[in-house]
Tab-separated table of C-alpha atoms in Angstrom:
chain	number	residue	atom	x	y	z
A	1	UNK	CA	19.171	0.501	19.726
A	2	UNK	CA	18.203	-2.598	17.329
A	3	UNK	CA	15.169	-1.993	15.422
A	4	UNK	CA	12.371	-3.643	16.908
A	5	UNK	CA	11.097	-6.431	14.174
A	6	UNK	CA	7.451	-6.308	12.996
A	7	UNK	CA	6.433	-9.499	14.423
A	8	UNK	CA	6.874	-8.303	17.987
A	9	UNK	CA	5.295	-4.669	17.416
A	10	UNK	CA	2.452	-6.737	16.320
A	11	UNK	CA	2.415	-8.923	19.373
A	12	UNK	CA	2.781	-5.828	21.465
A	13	UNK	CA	0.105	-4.184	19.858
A	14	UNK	CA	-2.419	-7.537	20.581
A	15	UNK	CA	-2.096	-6.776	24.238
A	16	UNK	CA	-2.045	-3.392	24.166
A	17	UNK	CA	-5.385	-3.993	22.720
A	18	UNK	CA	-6.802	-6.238	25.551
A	19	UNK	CA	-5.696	-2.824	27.755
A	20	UNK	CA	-7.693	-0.235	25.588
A	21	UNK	CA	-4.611	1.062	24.624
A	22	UNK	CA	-4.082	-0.293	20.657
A	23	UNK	CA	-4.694	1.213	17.630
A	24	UNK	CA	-4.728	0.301	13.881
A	25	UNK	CA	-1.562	0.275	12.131
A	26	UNK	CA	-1.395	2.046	8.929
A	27	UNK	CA	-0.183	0.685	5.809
A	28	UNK	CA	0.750	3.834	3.228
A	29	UNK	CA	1.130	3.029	-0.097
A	30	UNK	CA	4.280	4.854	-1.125
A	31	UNK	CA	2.787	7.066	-3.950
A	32	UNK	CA	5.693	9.443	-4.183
A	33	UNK	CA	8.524	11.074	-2.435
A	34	UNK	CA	5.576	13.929	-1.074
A	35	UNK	CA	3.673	10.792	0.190
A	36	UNK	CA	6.904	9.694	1.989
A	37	UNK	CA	7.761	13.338	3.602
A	38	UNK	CA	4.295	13.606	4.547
A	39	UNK	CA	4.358	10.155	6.482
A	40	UNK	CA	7.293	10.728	8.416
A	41	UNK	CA	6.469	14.477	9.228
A	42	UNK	CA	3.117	13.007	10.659
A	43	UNK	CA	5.163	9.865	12.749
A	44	UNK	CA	8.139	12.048	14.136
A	45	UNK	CA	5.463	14.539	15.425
A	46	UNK	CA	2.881	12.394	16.834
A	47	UNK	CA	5.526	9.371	17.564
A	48	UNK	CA	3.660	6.143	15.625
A	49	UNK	CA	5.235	3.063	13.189
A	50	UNK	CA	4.885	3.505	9.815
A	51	UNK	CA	4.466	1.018	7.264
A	52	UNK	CA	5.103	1.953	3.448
A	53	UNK	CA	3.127	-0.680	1.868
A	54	UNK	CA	4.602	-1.301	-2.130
A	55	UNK	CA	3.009	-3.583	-4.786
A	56	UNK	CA	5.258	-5.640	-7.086
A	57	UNK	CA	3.357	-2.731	-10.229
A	58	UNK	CA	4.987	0.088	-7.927
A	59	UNK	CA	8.385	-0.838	-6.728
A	60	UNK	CA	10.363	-4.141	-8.384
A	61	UNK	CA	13.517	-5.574	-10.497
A	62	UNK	CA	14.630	-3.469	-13.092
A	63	UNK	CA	14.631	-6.648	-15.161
A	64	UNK	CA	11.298	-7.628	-14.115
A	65	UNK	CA	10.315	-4.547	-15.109
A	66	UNK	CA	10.975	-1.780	-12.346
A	67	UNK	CA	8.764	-0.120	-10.680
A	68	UNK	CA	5.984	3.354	-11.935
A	69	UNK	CA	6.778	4.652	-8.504
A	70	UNK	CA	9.491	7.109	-9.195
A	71	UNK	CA	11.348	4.218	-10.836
A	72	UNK	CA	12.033	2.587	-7.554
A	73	UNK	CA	13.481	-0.948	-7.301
A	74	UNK	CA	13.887	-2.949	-4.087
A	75	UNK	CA	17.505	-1.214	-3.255
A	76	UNK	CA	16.888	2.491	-4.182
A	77	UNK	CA	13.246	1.961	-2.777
A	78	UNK	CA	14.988	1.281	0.702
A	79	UNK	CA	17.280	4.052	-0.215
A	80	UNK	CA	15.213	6.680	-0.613
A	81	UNK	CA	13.152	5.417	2.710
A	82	UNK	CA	16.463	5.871	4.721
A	83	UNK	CA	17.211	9.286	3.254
A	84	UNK	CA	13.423	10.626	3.658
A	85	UNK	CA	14.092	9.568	7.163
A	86	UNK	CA	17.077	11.531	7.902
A	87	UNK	CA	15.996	14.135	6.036
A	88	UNK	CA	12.845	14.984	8.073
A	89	UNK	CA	14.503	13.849	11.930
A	90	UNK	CA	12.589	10.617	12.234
A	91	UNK	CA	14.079	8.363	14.700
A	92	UNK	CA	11.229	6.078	15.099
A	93	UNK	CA	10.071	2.887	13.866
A	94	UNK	CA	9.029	2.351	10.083
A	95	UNK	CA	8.486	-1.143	8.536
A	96	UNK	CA	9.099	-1.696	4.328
A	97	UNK	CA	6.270	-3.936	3.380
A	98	UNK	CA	6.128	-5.949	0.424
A	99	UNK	CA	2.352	-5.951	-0.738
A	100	UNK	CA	0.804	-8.624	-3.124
A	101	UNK	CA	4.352	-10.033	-3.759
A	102	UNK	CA	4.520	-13.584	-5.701
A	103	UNK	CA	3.289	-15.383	-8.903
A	104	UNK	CA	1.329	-13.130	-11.948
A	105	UNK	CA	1.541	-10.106	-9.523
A	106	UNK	CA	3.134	-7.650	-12.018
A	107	UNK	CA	-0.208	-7.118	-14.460
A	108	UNK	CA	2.240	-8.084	-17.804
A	109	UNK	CA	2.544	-11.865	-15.899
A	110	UNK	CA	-0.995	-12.402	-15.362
A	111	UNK	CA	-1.947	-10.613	-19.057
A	112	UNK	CA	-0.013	-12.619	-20.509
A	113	UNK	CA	-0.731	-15.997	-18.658
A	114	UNK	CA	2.750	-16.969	-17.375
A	115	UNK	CA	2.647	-20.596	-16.651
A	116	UNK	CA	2.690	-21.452	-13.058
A	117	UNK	CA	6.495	-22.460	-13.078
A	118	UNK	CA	7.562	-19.163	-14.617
A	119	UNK	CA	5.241	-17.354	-12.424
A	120	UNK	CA	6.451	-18.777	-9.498
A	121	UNK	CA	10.017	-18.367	-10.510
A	122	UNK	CA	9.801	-14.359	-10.857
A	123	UNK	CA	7.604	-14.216	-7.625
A	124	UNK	CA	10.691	-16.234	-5.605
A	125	UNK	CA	13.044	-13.345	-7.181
A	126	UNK	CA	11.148	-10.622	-6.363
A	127	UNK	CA	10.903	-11.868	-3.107
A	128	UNK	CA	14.673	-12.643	-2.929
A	129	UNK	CA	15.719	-8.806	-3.497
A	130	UNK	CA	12.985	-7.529	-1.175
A	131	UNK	CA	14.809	-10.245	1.685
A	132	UNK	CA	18.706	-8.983	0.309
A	133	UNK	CA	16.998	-5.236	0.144
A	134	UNK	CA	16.038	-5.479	3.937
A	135	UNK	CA	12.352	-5.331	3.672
A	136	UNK	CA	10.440	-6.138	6.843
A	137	UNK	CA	7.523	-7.757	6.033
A	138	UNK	CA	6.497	-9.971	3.506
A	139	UNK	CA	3.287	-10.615	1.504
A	140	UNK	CA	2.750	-13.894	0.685
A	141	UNK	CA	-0.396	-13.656	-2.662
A	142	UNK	CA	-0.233	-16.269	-4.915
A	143	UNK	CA	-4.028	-15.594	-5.395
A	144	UNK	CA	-4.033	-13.787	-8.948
A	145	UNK	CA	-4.092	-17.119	-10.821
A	146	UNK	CA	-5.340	-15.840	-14.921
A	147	UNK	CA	-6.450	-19.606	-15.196
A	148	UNK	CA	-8.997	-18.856	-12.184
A	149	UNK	CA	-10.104	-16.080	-13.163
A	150	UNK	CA	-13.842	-15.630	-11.815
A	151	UNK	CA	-13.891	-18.615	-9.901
A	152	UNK	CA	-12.845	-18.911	-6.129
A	153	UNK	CA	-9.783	-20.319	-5.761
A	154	UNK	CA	-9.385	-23.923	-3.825
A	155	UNK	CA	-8.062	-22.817	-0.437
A	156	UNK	CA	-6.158	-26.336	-0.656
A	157	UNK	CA	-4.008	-24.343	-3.721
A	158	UNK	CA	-3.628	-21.422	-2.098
A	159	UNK	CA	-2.068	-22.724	1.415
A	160	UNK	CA	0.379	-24.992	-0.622
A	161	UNK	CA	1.727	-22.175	-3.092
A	162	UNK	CA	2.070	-20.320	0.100
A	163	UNK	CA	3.838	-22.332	2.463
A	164	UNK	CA	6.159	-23.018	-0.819
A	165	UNK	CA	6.794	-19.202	-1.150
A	166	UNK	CA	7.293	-18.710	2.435
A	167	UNK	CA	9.632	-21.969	3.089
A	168	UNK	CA	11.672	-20.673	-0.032
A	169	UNK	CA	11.886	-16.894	1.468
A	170	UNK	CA	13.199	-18.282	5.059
A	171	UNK	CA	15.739	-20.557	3.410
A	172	UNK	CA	16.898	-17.991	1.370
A	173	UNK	CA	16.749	-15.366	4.557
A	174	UNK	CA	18.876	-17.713	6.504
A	175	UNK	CA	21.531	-18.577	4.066
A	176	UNK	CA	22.545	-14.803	4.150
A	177	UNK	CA	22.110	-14.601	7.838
A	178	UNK	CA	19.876	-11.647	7.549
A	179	UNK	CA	17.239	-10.965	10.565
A	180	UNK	CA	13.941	-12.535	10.723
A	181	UNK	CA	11.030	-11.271	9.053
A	182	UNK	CA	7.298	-11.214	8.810
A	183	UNK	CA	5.029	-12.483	6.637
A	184	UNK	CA	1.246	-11.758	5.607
A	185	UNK	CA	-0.842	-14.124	3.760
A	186	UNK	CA	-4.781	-14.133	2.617
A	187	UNK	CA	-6.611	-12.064	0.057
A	188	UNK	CA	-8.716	-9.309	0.311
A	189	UNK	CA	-10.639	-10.345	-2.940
A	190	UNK	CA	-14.359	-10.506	-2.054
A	191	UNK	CA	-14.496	-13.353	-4.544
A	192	UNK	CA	-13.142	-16.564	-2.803
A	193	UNK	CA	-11.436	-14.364	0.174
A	194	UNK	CA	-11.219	-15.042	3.795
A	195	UNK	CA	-14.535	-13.510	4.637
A	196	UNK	CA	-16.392	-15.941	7.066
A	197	UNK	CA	-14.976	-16.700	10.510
A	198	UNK	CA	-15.147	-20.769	9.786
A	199	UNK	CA	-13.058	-20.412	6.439
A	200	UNK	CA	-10.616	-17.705	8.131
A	201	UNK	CA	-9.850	-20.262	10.937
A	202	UNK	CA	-9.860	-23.299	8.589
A	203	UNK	CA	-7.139	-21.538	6.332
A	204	UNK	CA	-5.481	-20.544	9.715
A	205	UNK	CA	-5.320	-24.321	10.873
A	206	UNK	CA	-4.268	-25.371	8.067
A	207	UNK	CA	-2.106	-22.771	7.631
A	208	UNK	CA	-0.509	-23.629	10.991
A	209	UNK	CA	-0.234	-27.840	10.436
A	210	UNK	CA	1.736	-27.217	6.955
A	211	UNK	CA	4.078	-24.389	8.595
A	212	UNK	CA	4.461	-25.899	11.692
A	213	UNK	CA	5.841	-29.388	9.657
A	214	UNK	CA	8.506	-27.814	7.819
A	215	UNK	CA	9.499	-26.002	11.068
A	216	UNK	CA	8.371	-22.423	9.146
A	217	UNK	CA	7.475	-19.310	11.480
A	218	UNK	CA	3.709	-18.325	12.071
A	219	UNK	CA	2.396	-15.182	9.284
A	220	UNK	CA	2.603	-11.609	11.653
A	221	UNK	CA	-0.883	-10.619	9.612
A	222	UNK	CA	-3.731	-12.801	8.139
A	223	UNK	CA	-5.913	-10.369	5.601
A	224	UNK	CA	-9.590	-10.926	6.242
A	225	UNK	CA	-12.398	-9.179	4.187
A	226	UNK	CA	-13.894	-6.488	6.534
A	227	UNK	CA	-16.192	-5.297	3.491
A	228	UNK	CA	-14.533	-2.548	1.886
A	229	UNK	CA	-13.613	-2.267	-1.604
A	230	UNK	CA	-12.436	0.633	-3.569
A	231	UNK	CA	-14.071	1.918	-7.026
A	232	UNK	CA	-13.272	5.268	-8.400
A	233	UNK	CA	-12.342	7.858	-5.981
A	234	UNK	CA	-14.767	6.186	-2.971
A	235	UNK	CA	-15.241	3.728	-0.673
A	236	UNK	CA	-17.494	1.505	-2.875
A	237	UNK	CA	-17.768	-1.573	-0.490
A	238	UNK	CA	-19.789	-1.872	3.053
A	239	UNK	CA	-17.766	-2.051	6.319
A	240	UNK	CA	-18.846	-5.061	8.496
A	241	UNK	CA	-18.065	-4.312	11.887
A	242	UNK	CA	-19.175	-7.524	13.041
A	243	UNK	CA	-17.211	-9.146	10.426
A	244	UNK	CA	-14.425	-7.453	11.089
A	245	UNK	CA	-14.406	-8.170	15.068
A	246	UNK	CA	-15.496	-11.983	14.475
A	247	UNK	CA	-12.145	-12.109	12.178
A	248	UNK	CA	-9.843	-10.010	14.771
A	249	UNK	CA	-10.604	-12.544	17.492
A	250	UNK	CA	-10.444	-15.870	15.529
A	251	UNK	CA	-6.441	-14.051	14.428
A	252	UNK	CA	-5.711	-13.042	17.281
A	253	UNK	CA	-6.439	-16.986	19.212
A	254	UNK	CA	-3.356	-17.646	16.866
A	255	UNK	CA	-0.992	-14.857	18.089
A	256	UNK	CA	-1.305	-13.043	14.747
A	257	UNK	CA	-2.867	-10.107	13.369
A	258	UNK	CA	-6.137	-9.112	11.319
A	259	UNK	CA	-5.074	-7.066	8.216
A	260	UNK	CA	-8.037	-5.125	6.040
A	261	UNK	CA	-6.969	-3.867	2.648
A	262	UNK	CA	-8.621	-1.386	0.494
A	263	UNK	CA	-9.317	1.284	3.843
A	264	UNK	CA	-9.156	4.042	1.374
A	265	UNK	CA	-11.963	7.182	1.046
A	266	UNK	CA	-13.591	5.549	4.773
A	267	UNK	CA	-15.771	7.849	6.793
A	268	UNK	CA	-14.893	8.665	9.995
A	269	UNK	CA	-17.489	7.124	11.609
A	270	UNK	CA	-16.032	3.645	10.334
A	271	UNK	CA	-12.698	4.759	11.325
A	272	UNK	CA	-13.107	5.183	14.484
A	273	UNK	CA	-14.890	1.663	14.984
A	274	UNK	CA	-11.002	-0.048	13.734
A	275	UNK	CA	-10.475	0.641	17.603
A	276	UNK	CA	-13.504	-1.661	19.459
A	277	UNK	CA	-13.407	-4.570	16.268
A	278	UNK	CA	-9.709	-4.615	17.110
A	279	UNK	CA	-8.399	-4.567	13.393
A	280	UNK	CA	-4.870	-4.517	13.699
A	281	UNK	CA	-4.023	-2.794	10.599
A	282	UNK	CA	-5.494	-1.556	7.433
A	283	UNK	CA	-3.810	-0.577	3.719
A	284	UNK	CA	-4.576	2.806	2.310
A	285	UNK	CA	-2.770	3.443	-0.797
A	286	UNK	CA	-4.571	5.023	-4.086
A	287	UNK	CA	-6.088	7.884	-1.895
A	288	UNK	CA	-2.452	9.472	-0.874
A	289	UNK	CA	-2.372	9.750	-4.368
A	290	UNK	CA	-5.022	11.091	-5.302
A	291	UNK	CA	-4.653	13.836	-2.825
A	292	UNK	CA	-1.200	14.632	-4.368
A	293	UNK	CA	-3.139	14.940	-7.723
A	294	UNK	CA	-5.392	17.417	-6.417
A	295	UNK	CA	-3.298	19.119	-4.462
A	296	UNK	CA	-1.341	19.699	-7.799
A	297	UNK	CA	-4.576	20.904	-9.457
A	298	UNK	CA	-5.131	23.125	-7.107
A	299	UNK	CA	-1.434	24.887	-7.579
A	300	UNK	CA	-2.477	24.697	-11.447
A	301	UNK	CA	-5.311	26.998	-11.044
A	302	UNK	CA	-3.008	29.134	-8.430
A	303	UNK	CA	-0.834	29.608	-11.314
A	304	UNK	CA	-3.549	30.656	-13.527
A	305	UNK	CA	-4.558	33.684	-11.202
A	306	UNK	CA	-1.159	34.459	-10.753
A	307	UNK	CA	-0.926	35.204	-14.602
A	308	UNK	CA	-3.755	36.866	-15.043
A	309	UNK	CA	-2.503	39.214	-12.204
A	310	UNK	CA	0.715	39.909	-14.120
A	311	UNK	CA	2.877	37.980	-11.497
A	312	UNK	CA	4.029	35.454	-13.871
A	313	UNK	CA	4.731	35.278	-17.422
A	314	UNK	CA	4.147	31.584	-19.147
A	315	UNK	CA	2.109	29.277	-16.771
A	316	UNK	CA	2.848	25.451	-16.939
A	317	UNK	CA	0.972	22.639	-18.411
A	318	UNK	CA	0.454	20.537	-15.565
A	319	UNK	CA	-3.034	19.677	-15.786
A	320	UNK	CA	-2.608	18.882	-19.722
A	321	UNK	CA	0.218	16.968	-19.350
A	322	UNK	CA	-1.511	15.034	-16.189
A	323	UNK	CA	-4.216	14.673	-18.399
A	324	UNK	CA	-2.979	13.169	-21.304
A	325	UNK	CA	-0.859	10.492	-19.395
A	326	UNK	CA	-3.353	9.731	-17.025
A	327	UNK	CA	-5.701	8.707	-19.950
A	328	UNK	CA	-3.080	7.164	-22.119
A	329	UNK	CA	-1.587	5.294	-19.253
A	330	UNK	CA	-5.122	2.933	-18.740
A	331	UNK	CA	-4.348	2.153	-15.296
A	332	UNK	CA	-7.519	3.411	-14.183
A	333	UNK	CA	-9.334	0.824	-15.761
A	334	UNK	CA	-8.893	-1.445	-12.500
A	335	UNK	CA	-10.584	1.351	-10.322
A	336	UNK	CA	-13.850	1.911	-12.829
A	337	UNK	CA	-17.151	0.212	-12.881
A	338	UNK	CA	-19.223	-1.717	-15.276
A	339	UNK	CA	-19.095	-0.946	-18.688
A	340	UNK	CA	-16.440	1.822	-18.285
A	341	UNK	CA	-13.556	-0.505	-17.857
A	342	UNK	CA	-13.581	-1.547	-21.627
A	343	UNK	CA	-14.071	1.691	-22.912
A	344	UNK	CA	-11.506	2.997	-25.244
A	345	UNK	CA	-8.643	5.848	-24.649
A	346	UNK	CA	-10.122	7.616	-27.025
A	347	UNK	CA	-13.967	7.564	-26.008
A	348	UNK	CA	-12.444	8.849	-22.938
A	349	UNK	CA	-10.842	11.894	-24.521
A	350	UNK	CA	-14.070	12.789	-25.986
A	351	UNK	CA	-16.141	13.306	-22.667
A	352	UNK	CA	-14.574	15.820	-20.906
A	353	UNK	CA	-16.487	14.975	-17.084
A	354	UNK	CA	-14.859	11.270	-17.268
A	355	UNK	CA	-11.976	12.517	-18.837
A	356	UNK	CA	-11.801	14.762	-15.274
A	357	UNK	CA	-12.673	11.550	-13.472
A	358	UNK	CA	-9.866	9.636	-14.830
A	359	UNK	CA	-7.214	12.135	-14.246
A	360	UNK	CA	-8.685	12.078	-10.272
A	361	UNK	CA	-8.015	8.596	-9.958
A	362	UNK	CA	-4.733	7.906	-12.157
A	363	UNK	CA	-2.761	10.843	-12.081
A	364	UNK	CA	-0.442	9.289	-9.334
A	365	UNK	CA	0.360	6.950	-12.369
A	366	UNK	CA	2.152	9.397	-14.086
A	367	UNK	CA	4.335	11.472	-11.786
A	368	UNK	CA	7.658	9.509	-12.858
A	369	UNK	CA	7.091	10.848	-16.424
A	370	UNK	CA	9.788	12.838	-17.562
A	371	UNK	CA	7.220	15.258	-19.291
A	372	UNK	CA	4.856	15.495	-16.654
A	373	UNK	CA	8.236	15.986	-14.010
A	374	UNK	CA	9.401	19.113	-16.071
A	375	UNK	CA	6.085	20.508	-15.794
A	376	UNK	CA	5.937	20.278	-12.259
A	377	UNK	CA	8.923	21.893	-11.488
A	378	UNK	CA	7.768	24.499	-13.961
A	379	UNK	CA	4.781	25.270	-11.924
A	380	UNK	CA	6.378	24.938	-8.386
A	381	UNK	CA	9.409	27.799	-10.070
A	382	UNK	CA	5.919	29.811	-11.162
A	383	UNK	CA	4.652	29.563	-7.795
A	384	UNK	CA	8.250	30.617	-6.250
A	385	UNK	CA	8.315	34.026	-7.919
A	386	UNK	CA	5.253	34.589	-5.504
A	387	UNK	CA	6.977	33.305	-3.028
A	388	UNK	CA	4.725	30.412	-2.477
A	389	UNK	CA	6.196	27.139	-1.796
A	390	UNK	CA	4.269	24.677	-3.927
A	391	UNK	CA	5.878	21.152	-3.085
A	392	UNK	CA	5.538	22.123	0.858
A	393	UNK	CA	1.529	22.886	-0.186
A	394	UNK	CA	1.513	19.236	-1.819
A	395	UNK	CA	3.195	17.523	1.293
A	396	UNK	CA	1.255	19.305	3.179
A	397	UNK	CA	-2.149	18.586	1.198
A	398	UNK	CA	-0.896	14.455	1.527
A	399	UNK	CA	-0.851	14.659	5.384
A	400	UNK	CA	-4.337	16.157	6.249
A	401	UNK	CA	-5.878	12.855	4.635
A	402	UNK	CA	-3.234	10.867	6.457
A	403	UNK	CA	-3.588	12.507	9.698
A	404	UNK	CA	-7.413	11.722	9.611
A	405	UNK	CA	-6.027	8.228	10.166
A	406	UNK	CA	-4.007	8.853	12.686
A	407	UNK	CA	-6.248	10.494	14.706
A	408	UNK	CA	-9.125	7.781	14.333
A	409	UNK	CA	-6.537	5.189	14.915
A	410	UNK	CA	-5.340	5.962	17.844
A	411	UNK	CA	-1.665	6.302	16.770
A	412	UNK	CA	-0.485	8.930	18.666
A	413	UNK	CA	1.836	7.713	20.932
A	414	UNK	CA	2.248	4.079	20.491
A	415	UNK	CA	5.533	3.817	19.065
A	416	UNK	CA	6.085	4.542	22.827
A	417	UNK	CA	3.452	2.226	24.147
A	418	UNK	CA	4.493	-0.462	22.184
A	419	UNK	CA	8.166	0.054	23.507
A	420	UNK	CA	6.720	0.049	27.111
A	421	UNK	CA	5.082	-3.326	26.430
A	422	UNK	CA	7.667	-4.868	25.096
A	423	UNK	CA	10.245	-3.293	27.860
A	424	UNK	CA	7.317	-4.296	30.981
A	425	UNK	CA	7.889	-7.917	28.906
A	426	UNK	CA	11.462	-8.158	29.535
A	427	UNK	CA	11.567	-7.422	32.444
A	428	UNK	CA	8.437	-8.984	33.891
């Protein structure tokens, strides 16, 4: 049977909704090959779409750079989707998702303050091996301008870079005759993003008039700001359940749907209220790793008792190792508050609680580390001699936090109720 494409699962799902019978799509940022085995476990067995949700920083163009998720570009990142698939039985629906793709999205561009041109020019071939890669969905961000930096950018800017992005993607789609795809456009940046109903449905308009001339399909999701923000290991920002429902109905007048980023560390209270505001999906990405991080901590000490029982000889250095690259590798300064984001690799070393902080939030950084690898396999060989499987403990670690989603989103099921919908359609 022909996969169904995104944009119709998403139409399904809008009616489903008006039924009581949606739920909130998930967007997993794919952290690792754990993360991936623990998404597809949790989809096969309780039969929901999946949507691995990679940054232009996590999976991209060798030449542009690559990718610090296990090396990944476009082609072996759709690769190793297809085998995880196989691998663990799934015959359902999953969706590769381009997230924050375009202009000064790789940090190096914007550091270094790529002219627009250039910028432009290495979004458009990103974007052209995520379309030849088969990726599903597309998002459209040309949003992280370094010249507008701390000002809100004009919405005027922002519509025209992205109708350019998305007329050159379809042109590009249809000259190789590949299948449609769907696009998602807006910014969940709580400075200058969509977070009032009358500038969500003026960028919408818009949106719709400069599309509509060049004959250019409709985005699938529009991101609104719902309130959340990540810092650290929590859920830093505050939910707006009235925002969020005020922004799922203005979306959904225009057949597409409300996206929320940054849905990480949420409560379950706020979980469960994606269901009534009608959000129609949300991003979670830096958690999943994080819980593969501690999951490998917890092994760690594991390992310790295990040699101080005399049932191993030389333990590994997993937590050093995570440690050192976790600190050295200063992607956590985009996840820290304040003051803490300028200070020094070396202040960090010296204070042993932030030091433990870091590694919580940036060990995911480091897992395609050759150093930190060995180790790992050193510890999971430990763990084997008493006949404990540690990488099953890890996947297994990854899918309680993800199966909290689930649950509150009402996923079970509705790969199947979205096929009914869509099957009731044709035949209606």
């Amino acid at each position: 049977m022909a996969k169904i494409p995104i944009q119709s699962a998403v139409k399904a799902l809008l009616e489903l909704q008006d039924e009581g019978k949606g739920g909130t799509l998930l967007g997993i940022g794919p952290m690792s090959t754990n993360v991936l085995q623990a998404s597809f476990e949790l989809a096969r067995d309780y039969d929901f779409p999946l949507m691995f949700i990679a940054s232009r920083n996590q999976v991209d163009l060798d030449e542009l750079g690559g990718g610090y998720v296990n090396g990944w570009n476009q082609y072996t990142f759709v690769q190793a989707i297809r085998e995880m698939a196989e691998l663990t039985g799934f015959d359902g629906l999953y969706y590769v998702c381009r997230d924050h793709g375009g202009p000064w999205q790789r940090d190096k561009e914007r550091n270094d303050h790529l002219p627009v041109e250039e910028a432009m020019a290495l979004g458009q071939k990103s974007y052209l091996a995520d379309i030849e890669a088969g990726f599903d969905l597309l998002m459209i961000d040309p949003t992280k301008d370094p010249f507008e930096i701390g000002k809100v950018i004009p919405l005027e800017k922002v519509i025209e870079r992205t109708v350019e992005l998305i007329e050159f993607c379809e042109k590009e789609r249809q000259a190789r005759d590949l299948p449609e795809i769907g696009y998602e456009v807006g910014t969940e940046e709580t400075n200058g993003g969509l977070t009032s109903t009358e500038t969500y449905e003026t960028f919408i308009l818009r949106l719709q008039e400069e599309l509509g001339r060049r004959d250019l399909p409709m985005p699938t999701f529009i991101v609104g700001q719902t309130g959340t923000l990540v810092r650290k290991t929590e859920q830093a920002g505050r939910f707006s359940f009235e925002n969020a429902a005020d922004l799922a109905k203005m979306a959904k007048k225009y057949g597409v749907g409300l996206k929320e980023h940054n849905g990480d560390y949420l409560d379950d209270v706020i979980l469960l209220a994606h269901i009534p505001s009608q959000i129609t999906a949300t991003n979670v990405a830096p958690q999943y790793g994080t819980e593969e991080t501690r999951a490998l901590l917890k092994l760690a000490k594991l390992e310790e008792k295990l040699k101080e029982q005399g049932l191993i000889g030389q333990p590994s250095k997993v937590k050093d190792v995570l440690l050192y690259h976790s600190i050295k590798s200063e992607r956590w300064r985009k996840w820290m508050v304040g003051s803490q984001r300028e200070l020094s690799v070396e202040e960090i070393v010296k204070d042993e609680e932030l030091s433990s902080e870091i590694l919580d939030i940036a060990g995911h950084y480091t897992f395609n580390i050759d150093e930190v690898k060995e180790e790992i396999n050193k510890l999971y060989r430990n763990l084997s001699k008493a006949h404990i499987d540690g990488q099953r403990f890890v996947v297994d670690h990854i899918k309680r936090s993800i199966r909290n989603y689930v649950e509150c989103f009402n996923l079970k099921g509705l790969t199947s109720r979205i096929k009914e919908k869509l099957n009731g359609s044709k035949n209606a």
